Amino acid sequence: MINRRKFISRTALAAMGILAIPAWLRAVKAASPVFPLRGNTPMVISTWNHGYEANEAAWKVLESGGSAVDAVEQGVRVPEADPDNLSVGLGGLPDRDGHVTLDASIMKGNGECGSVTFLEHIKHPISVARLVMDKTPHVILSGEGALQFALENGFGKENLLTEKAKKAWEEWLVKAEYEPVINIENHDTIGMLAIDKQHHIAGACTTSGVSFKMHGRVGDSPVIGAGLYADDEVGAATATGMGELVLKTLGSFLLVEFMRNGYSPQEACEEGIKRIVEKIPGYENFQIGYLAVNTSGETGAYAIHKGFNYALFRDGKFELIDSDYYLKS
Ligand code: GLY
């Protein structure tokens, strides 16, 4: 227990900022005032090739003065509705029992957030997550409860298992070996971050998760702080790849906290990957890709392996960019 004298001296130190921030960090923060710059907006960044079409939808919202949260919701609905996309929404590869189960989260820079996990039969889990944020006192709804909430709010129940995904599952069933692999196929979860003309930041993250996963498995994407985090005072981050590694290091929250402490978005992404490398044996068997943006609209991206790319729309330039990565040989 802290006695009164200790409490007073801690309070005094905290008031001077000494407990909260180490000396080296105070120097970094003084040298690089990240927070007040606020340029380079609107902008939107998102994971993988499918981020390009998603960004186009988000950009329409941002360009017309819409909010970052509307932009990211509208943006990620594009791959969610694409039956040819095997890792998000409709057409996502099922779990090993043949169920397409979806995870999604959405977060505003003011701290409001919502998510759904293990949701079946609903093509747009991101919009259910949005309603969890806007209409309930909760952050996460899961499984049957999330489905019930969606149906009560007018979402239609659909079969999300397309013929293409069913065929892939049936081929997998022949051996039924559960071996999550490095993703080199230029798609996976879509994580999207945007800043609007009012300088508010928001993010969305949505996925069908690891293909042929155990029934009931939930990844990082719907876990606020793991697959997604946003803070108007600092920036935002999102993750793609093997969710267990991101969950074990609470990756997106970690990246935002690195930025809060003076790191650039690129440095934050690299430190986030370094944390995985240092803490998780066998990390080299999996891919993780991180994206981060600060309130100035500066961006960062980093992955474990070659092959991660992202779409960045900013300053009238619409680009698909290959990310730098850790394992160079
Ligand atoms: N990153 C998506 C997942 O692991 O489910």
Short mmCIF file of C-alpha atoms and ligand atoms in Angstrom, two decimals:
data_model
loop_
_atom_site.label_atom_id
_atom_site.label_comp_id
_atom_site.label_asym_id
_atom_site.label_seq_id
_atom_site.Cartn_x
_atom_site.Cartn_y
_atom_site.Cartn_z
CA MET A 1 0.00 0.00 0.00
CA ILE A 2 1.27 3.50 -0.79
CA ASN A 3 1.61 5.66 2.36
CA ARG A 4 0.64 9.34 2.35
CA ARG A 5 4.19 10.64 2.02
CA LYS A 6 4.97 8.36 -0.92
CA PHE A 7 1.65 9.28 -2.49
CA ILE A 8 2.39 13.01 -2.21
CA SER A 9 5.88 12.64 -3.64
CA ARG A 10 4.57 10.45 -6.50
CA THR A 11 1.83 12.98 -7.20
CA ALA A 12 4.38 15.77 -7.28
CA LEU A 13 6.62 13.79 -9.61
CA ALA A 14 3.72 12.90 -11.83
CA ALA A 15 2.71 16.57 -11.97
CA MET A 16 6.21 17.34 -13.20
CA GLY A 17 5.81 14.62 -15.82
CA ILE A 18 8.72 12.66 -14.35
CA LEU A 19 6.92 9.40 -13.55
CA ALA A 20 4.95 9.37 -16.76
CA ILE A 21 7.74 9.85 -19.30
CA PRO A 22 11.41 8.81 -19.06
CA ALA A 23 14.05 11.45 -19.78
CA TRP A 24 15.08 10.09 -23.19
CA LEU A 25 11.47 10.10 -24.27
CA ARG A 26 10.87 13.65 -23.07
CA ALA A 27 13.81 14.66 -25.26
CA VAL A 28 12.35 12.83 -28.27
CA LYS A 29 8.93 14.38 -27.74
CA ALA A 30 10.41 17.86 -27.38
CA ALA A 31 12.42 17.36 -30.57
CA SER A 32 9.54 16.01 -32.64
CA PRO A 33 6.16 17.53 -31.84
CA VAL A 34 4.11 14.88 -33.67
CA PHE A 35 0.75 15.73 -32.24
CA PRO A 36 -0.11 19.26 -33.41
CA LEU A 37 0.99 19.07 -37.07
CA ARG A 38 -2.23 17.78 -38.59
CA GLY A 39 -1.43 17.96 -42.31
CA ASN A 40 -1.73 15.55 -45.22
CA THR A 41 -5.46 14.88 -44.89
CA PRO A 42 -7.82 13.47 -45.86
CA MET A 43 -6.08 10.17 -46.38
CA VAL A 44 -6.81 6.47 -46.28
CA ILE A 45 -4.53 3.45 -46.07
CA SER A 46 -5.43 -0.22 -46.09
CA THR A 47 -3.96 -3.67 -46.30
CA TRP A 48 -3.25 -5.74 -49.42
CA ASN A 49 -4.37 -5.50 -53.05
CA HIS A 50 -8.03 -5.53 -52.08
CA GLY A 51 -7.32 -2.30 -50.20
CA TYR A 52 -7.25 -0.42 -53.50
CA GLU A 53 -10.94 -0.88 -54.36
CA ALA A 54 -11.82 -0.46 -50.70
CA ASN A 55 -9.91 2.84 -50.60
CA GLU A 56 -11.82 4.06 -53.66
CA ALA A 57 -15.09 3.69 -51.76
CA ALA A 58 -13.62 5.28 -48.63
CA TRP A 59 -12.14 8.13 -50.65
CA LYS A 60 -15.58 9.09 -52.04
CA VAL A 61 -16.78 9.60 -48.47
CA LEU A 62 -13.68 11.53 -47.40
CA GLU A 63 -13.58 13.74 -50.49
CA SER A 64 -17.16 14.83 -50.00
CA GLY A 65 -16.40 15.85 -46.42
CA GLY A 66 -17.73 12.70 -44.77
CA SER A 67 -16.39 11.31 -41.53
CA ALA A 68 -13.46 8.94 -41.20
CA VAL A 69 -15.66 6.38 -39.49
CA ASP A 70 -18.18 6.41 -42.37
CA ALA A 71 -15.29 6.17 -44.82
CA VAL A 72 -13.73 3.09 -43.25
CA GLU A 73 -17.10 1.35 -42.88
CA GLN A 74 -18.01 2.01 -46.52
CA GLY A 75 -14.49 1.09 -47.64
CA VAL A 76 -14.21 -2.33 -46.09
CA ARG A 77 -17.73 -3.26 -47.17
CA VAL A 78 -16.29 -3.60 -50.70
CA PRO A 79 -14.13 -6.71 -50.05
CA GLU A 80 -16.78 -8.00 -47.62
CA ALA A 81 -19.25 -8.15 -50.52
CA ASP A 82 -16.79 -9.63 -53.04
CA PRO A 83 -17.51 -13.36 -53.50
CA ASP A 84 -14.07 -13.86 -55.05
CA ASN A 85 -12.26 -12.61 -51.99
CA LEU A 86 -11.43 -15.72 -49.96
CA SER A 87 -10.47 -13.99 -46.72
CA VAL A 88 -13.17 -11.43 -45.96
CA GLY A 89 -16.98 -11.58 -45.69
CA LEU A 90 -18.96 -13.35 -48.44
CA GLY A 91 -16.80 -16.03 -50.04
CA GLY A 92 -14.40 -16.26 -47.09
CA LEU A 93 -12.87 -19.70 -46.59
CA PRO A 94 -14.72 -21.63 -43.88
CA ASP A 95 -13.48 -23.20 -40.68
CA ARG A 96 -12.65 -26.91 -40.67
CA ASP A 97 -16.32 -27.79 -40.06
CA GLY A 98 -17.45 -25.81 -43.10
CA HIS A 99 -18.76 -22.71 -41.29
CA VAL A 100 -17.86 -19.22 -42.54
CA THR A 101 -17.36 -17.30 -39.30
CA LEU A 102 -16.50 -13.62 -39.42
CA ASP A 103 -14.71 -11.17 -37.13
CA ALA A 104 -14.78 -7.36 -37.45
CA SER A 105 -14.08 -4.21 -35.48
CA ILE A 106 -14.43 -0.47 -35.93
CA MET A 107 -12.98 2.34 -33.85
CA LYS A 108 -13.17 6.13 -33.76
CA GLY A 109 -10.32 8.28 -32.54
CA ASN A 110 -12.45 9.50 -29.63
CA GLY A 111 -12.30 5.99 -28.17
CA GLU A 112 -15.73 4.73 -29.25
CA CYS A 113 -15.52 1.23 -30.67
CA GLY A 114 -17.52 -1.88 -31.49
CA SER A 115 -16.86 -5.37 -32.68
CA VAL A 116 -18.35 -8.72 -33.56
CA THR A 117 -16.68 -12.10 -33.30
CA PHE A 118 -17.58 -15.55 -34.58
CA LEU A 119 -20.51 -14.15 -36.56
CA GLU A 120 -22.16 -16.34 -39.19
CA HIS A 121 -24.56 -15.62 -42.08
CA ILE A 122 -24.09 -11.83 -42.22
CA LYS A 123 -22.23 -10.43 -45.23
CA HIS A 124 -21.25 -7.13 -43.61
CA PRO A 125 -19.92 -7.81 -40.11
CA ILE A 126 -18.32 -4.34 -40.11
CA SER A 127 -21.76 -2.70 -40.18
CA VAL A 128 -22.91 -4.90 -37.30
CA ALA A 129 -19.78 -3.82 -35.38
CA ARG A 130 -20.69 -0.20 -36.18
CA LEU A 131 -24.14 -0.73 -34.69
CA VAL A 132 -22.65 -2.37 -31.60
CA MET A 133 -20.62 0.84 -31.20
CA ASP A 134 -23.47 3.23 -31.97
CA LYS A 135 -26.45 1.51 -30.38
CA THR A 136 -25.34 -0.63 -27.46
CA PRO A 137 -23.53 -0.04 -24.17
CA HIS A 138 -21.12 -2.86 -25.13
CA VAL A 139 -17.96 -3.23 -27.20
CA ILE A 140 -18.14 -6.85 -28.37
CA LEU A 141 -21.01 -9.11 -29.37
CA SER A 142 -20.20 -12.68 -30.27
CA GLY A 143 -21.62 -15.69 -32.11
CA GLU A 144 -25.36 -16.33 -31.74
CA GLY A 145 -25.85 -13.10 -29.80
CA ALA A 146 -24.18 -11.05 -32.52
CA LEU A 147 -26.34 -12.78 -35.15
CA GLN A 148 -29.51 -12.14 -33.13
CA PHE A 149 -28.54 -8.46 -32.78
CA ALA A 150 -27.88 -8.21 -36.53
CA LEU A 151 -31.20 -9.80 -37.46
CA GLU A 152 -33.06 -7.57 -35.01
CA ASN A 153 -31.50 -4.59 -36.75
CA GLY A 154 -32.55 -5.53 -40.23
CA PHE A 155 -29.55 -7.42 -41.57
CA GLY A 156 -30.43 -10.31 -43.88
CA LYS A 157 -29.34 -13.88 -43.18
CA GLU A 158 -27.29 -15.28 -46.07
CA ASN A 159 -25.32 -18.34 -47.02
CA LEU A 160 -21.75 -17.00 -47.15
CA LEU A 161 -20.15 -20.26 -48.31
CA THR A 162 -19.69 -19.78 -52.06
CA GLU A 163 -19.12 -22.70 -54.43
CA LYS A 164 -15.47 -21.63 -54.81
CA ALA A 165 -14.86 -21.61 -51.05
CA LYS A 166 -16.76 -24.89 -50.61
CA LYS A 167 -14.60 -26.54 -53.26
CA ALA A 168 -11.41 -25.33 -51.54
CA TRP A 169 -12.71 -26.67 -48.21
CA GLU A 170 -13.59 -30.06 -49.75
CA GLU A 171 -10.09 -30.28 -51.21
CA TRP A 172 -8.65 -29.45 -47.78
CA LEU A 173 -10.83 -32.15 -46.18
CA VAL A 174 -9.02 -34.87 -48.14
CA LYS A 175 -6.01 -34.54 -45.84
CA ALA A 176 -7.59 -32.24 -43.24
CA GLU A 177 -4.21 -31.07 -42.04
CA TYR A 178 -4.50 -27.93 -39.99
CA GLU A 179 -1.42 -25.97 -40.89
CA PRO A 180 -1.77 -22.22 -40.87
CA VAL A 181 0.73 -20.93 -43.42
CA ILE A 182 2.57 -17.77 -44.29
CA ASN A 183 0.31 -15.58 -46.37
CA ILE A 184 1.98 -14.65 -49.63
CA GLU A 185 -1.17 -14.32 -51.68
CA ASN A 186 -1.61 -10.57 -51.40
CA HIS A 187 -4.83 -10.77 -49.46
CA ASP A 188 -5.96 -11.56 -45.95
CA THR A 189 -7.79 -9.41 -43.44
CA ILE A 190 -8.56 -5.91 -44.58
CA GLY A 191 -7.46 -3.32 -42.05
CA MET A 192 -8.17 0.30 -43.02
CA LEU A 193 -7.22 3.60 -41.36
CA ALA A 194 -8.51 7.03 -42.44
CA ILE A 195 -8.29 10.67 -41.47
CA ASP A 196 -11.09 13.00 -42.57
CA LYS A 197 -11.10 16.70 -43.42
CA GLN A 198 -12.05 17.48 -39.81
CA HIS A 199 -8.83 15.67 -38.74
CA HIS A 200 -10.65 12.83 -37.03
CA ILE A 201 -9.16 9.40 -37.33
CA ALA A 202 -10.90 6.02 -37.52
CA GLY A 203 -10.17 2.43 -38.42
CA ALA A 204 -11.93 -0.76 -39.46
CA CYS A 205 -10.76 -4.34 -39.62
CA THR A 206 -12.69 -7.32 -41.02
CA THR A 207 -11.88 -10.92 -41.88
CA SER A 208 -13.07 -14.48 -42.21
CA GLY A 209 -9.97 -15.43 -40.22
CA VAL A 210 -7.51 -18.22 -40.79
CA SER A 211 -8.79 -20.70 -43.35
CA PHE A 212 -9.95 -24.08 -41.98
CA LYS A 213 -9.42 -22.86 -38.42
CA MET A 214 -10.87 -24.68 -35.43
CA HIS A 215 -14.58 -24.00 -34.98
CA GLY A 216 -14.92 -21.14 -32.51
CA ARG A 217 -11.49 -19.65 -33.16
CA VAL A 218 -11.40 -15.85 -32.97
CA GLY A 219 -8.44 -13.89 -34.28
CA ASP A 220 -6.98 -10.45 -33.65
CA SER A 221 -9.21 -8.46 -36.00
CA PRO A 222 -12.20 -7.97 -33.67
CA VAL A 223 -10.08 -7.41 -30.57
CA ILE A 224 -9.69 -3.69 -29.95
CA GLY A 225 -6.00 -3.04 -29.40
CA ALA A 226 -4.91 -6.18 -31.25
CA GLY A 227 -6.13 -5.92 -34.86
CA LEU A 228 -7.10 -2.26 -34.61
CA TYR A 229 -6.63 0.83 -32.46
CA ALA A 230 -7.26 4.54 -33.03
CA ASP A 231 -6.69 7.67 -30.98
CA ASP A 232 -7.36 11.19 -32.32
CA GLU A 233 -4.48 12.55 -30.24
CA VAL A 234 -1.86 10.20 -31.67
CA GLY A 235 -2.83 8.09 -34.67
CA ALA A 236 -4.04 4.61 -35.51
CA ALA A 237 -2.77 1.16 -36.38
CA THR A 238 -4.06 -2.08 -37.83
CA ALA A 239 -2.75 -5.59 -38.42
CA THR A 240 -3.05 -8.43 -40.89
CA GLY A 241 -1.68 -11.96 -40.88
CA MET A 242 -1.64 -14.69 -38.28
CA GLY A 243 -3.80 -13.19 -35.56
CA GLU A 244 -2.38 -15.21 -32.67
CA LEU A 245 0.95 -13.35 -32.92
CA VAL A 246 -0.82 -9.99 -32.89
CA LEU A 247 -3.03 -11.03 -29.97
CA LYS A 248 -0.03 -12.14 -27.93
CA THR A 249 1.61 -8.72 -28.32
CA LEU A 250 -1.54 -6.54 -28.48
CA GLY A 251 -0.02 -5.17 -31.65
CA SER A 252 -2.15 -2.21 -32.73
CA PHE A 253 -2.35 -0.69 -29.25
CA LEU A 254 1.39 -1.20 -28.92
CA LEU A 255 2.03 0.69 -32.17
CA VAL A 256 -0.17 3.61 -31.12
CA GLU A 257 1.61 3.76 -27.77
CA PHE A 258 4.98 3.77 -29.55
CA MET A 259 3.75 6.76 -31.58
CA ARG A 260 2.41 8.44 -28.46
CA ASN A 261 5.92 8.18 -27.10
CA GLY A 262 7.52 9.88 -30.08
CA TYR A 263 8.10 7.16 -32.67
CA SER A 264 7.19 7.81 -36.29
CA PRO A 265 4.56 5.45 -37.78
CA GLN A 266 7.32 3.59 -39.64
CA GLU A 267 9.39 3.18 -36.47
CA ALA A 268 6.29 2.05 -34.60
CA CYS A 269 5.57 -0.67 -37.20
CA GLU A 270 9.16 -1.88 -37.08
CA GLU A 271 9.18 -1.97 -33.29
CA GLY A 272 5.87 -3.89 -33.34
CA ILE A 273 7.38 -6.56 -35.59
CA LYS A 274 10.53 -6.59 -33.45
CA ARG A 275 8.38 -7.31 -30.38
CA ILE A 276 6.93 -10.38 -32.14
CA VAL A 277 10.40 -11.51 -33.20
CA GLU A 278 11.71 -11.18 -29.64
CA LYS A 279 8.74 -12.74 -27.85
CA ILE A 280 7.26 -15.43 -30.08
CA PRO A 281 9.28 -18.55 -30.98
CA GLY A 282 8.46 -19.78 -34.48
CA TYR A 283 7.40 -16.30 -35.65
CA GLU A 284 9.28 -16.93 -38.92
CA ASN A 285 6.64 -19.46 -39.99
CA PHE A 286 4.00 -16.74 -40.18
CA GLN A 287 3.34 -13.45 -41.86
CA ILE A 288 2.27 -10.31 -40.02
CA GLY A 289 1.81 -6.93 -41.68
CA TYR A 290 1.34 -3.72 -39.73
CA LEU A 291 0.09 -0.34 -40.92
CA ALA A 292 0.18 2.85 -38.87
CA VAL A 293 -0.66 6.50 -39.39
CA ASN A 294 -0.17 9.51 -37.14
CA THR A 295 -2.30 12.61 -36.85
CA SER A 296 -0.07 14.38 -39.38
CA GLY A 297 -1.06 11.79 -41.96
CA GLU A 298 2.43 10.25 -41.97
CA THR A 299 2.29 6.50 -42.57
CA GLY A 300 4.29 3.40 -41.78
CA ALA A 301 4.21 -0.24 -42.87
CA TYR A 302 6.29 -3.26 -41.95
CA ALA A 303 5.97 -7.04 -42.15
CA ILE A 304 7.82 -10.16 -41.08
CA HIS A 305 8.15 -11.49 -44.64
CA LYS A 306 8.35 -10.09 -48.12
CA GLY A 307 4.98 -9.94 -49.87
CA PHE A 308 2.88 -7.60 -47.73
CA ASN A 309 1.51 -4.63 -49.65
CA TYR A 310 -0.94 -1.85 -48.97
CA ALA A 311 -3.01 0.82 -50.69
CA LEU A 312 -2.42 4.47 -49.84
CA PHE A 313 -4.61 7.34 -51.09
CA ARG A 314 -3.28 10.77 -50.16
CA ASP A 315 -2.43 14.12 -51.78
CA GLY A 316 -4.16 13.13 -55.03
CA LYS A 317 -1.95 10.02 -55.36
CA PHE A 318 -3.58 6.58 -55.32
CA GLU A 319 -0.92 3.89 -54.89
CA LEU A 320 -0.32 0.23 -54.15
CA ILE A 321 2.97 -0.01 -52.26
CA ASP A 322 5.17 -2.96 -51.28
CA SER A 323 5.98 -2.93 -47.59
CA ASP A 324 9.48 -3.27 -46.20
CA TYR A 325 10.00 -6.42 -44.12
CA TYR A 326 12.16 -8.00 -41.42
CA LEU A 327 13.43 -11.33 -42.80
CA LYS A 328 15.67 -10.25 -45.64
CA SER A 329 17.26 -13.63 -46.35
N1 GLY B 1 -5.63 -11.55 -38.92
C1 GLY B 1 -6.77 -12.31 -39.10
C2 GLY B 1 -6.85 -13.50 -38.27
O1 GLY B 1 -5.85 -14.02 -37.81
O2 GLY B 1 -7.95 -13.94 -38.03
#
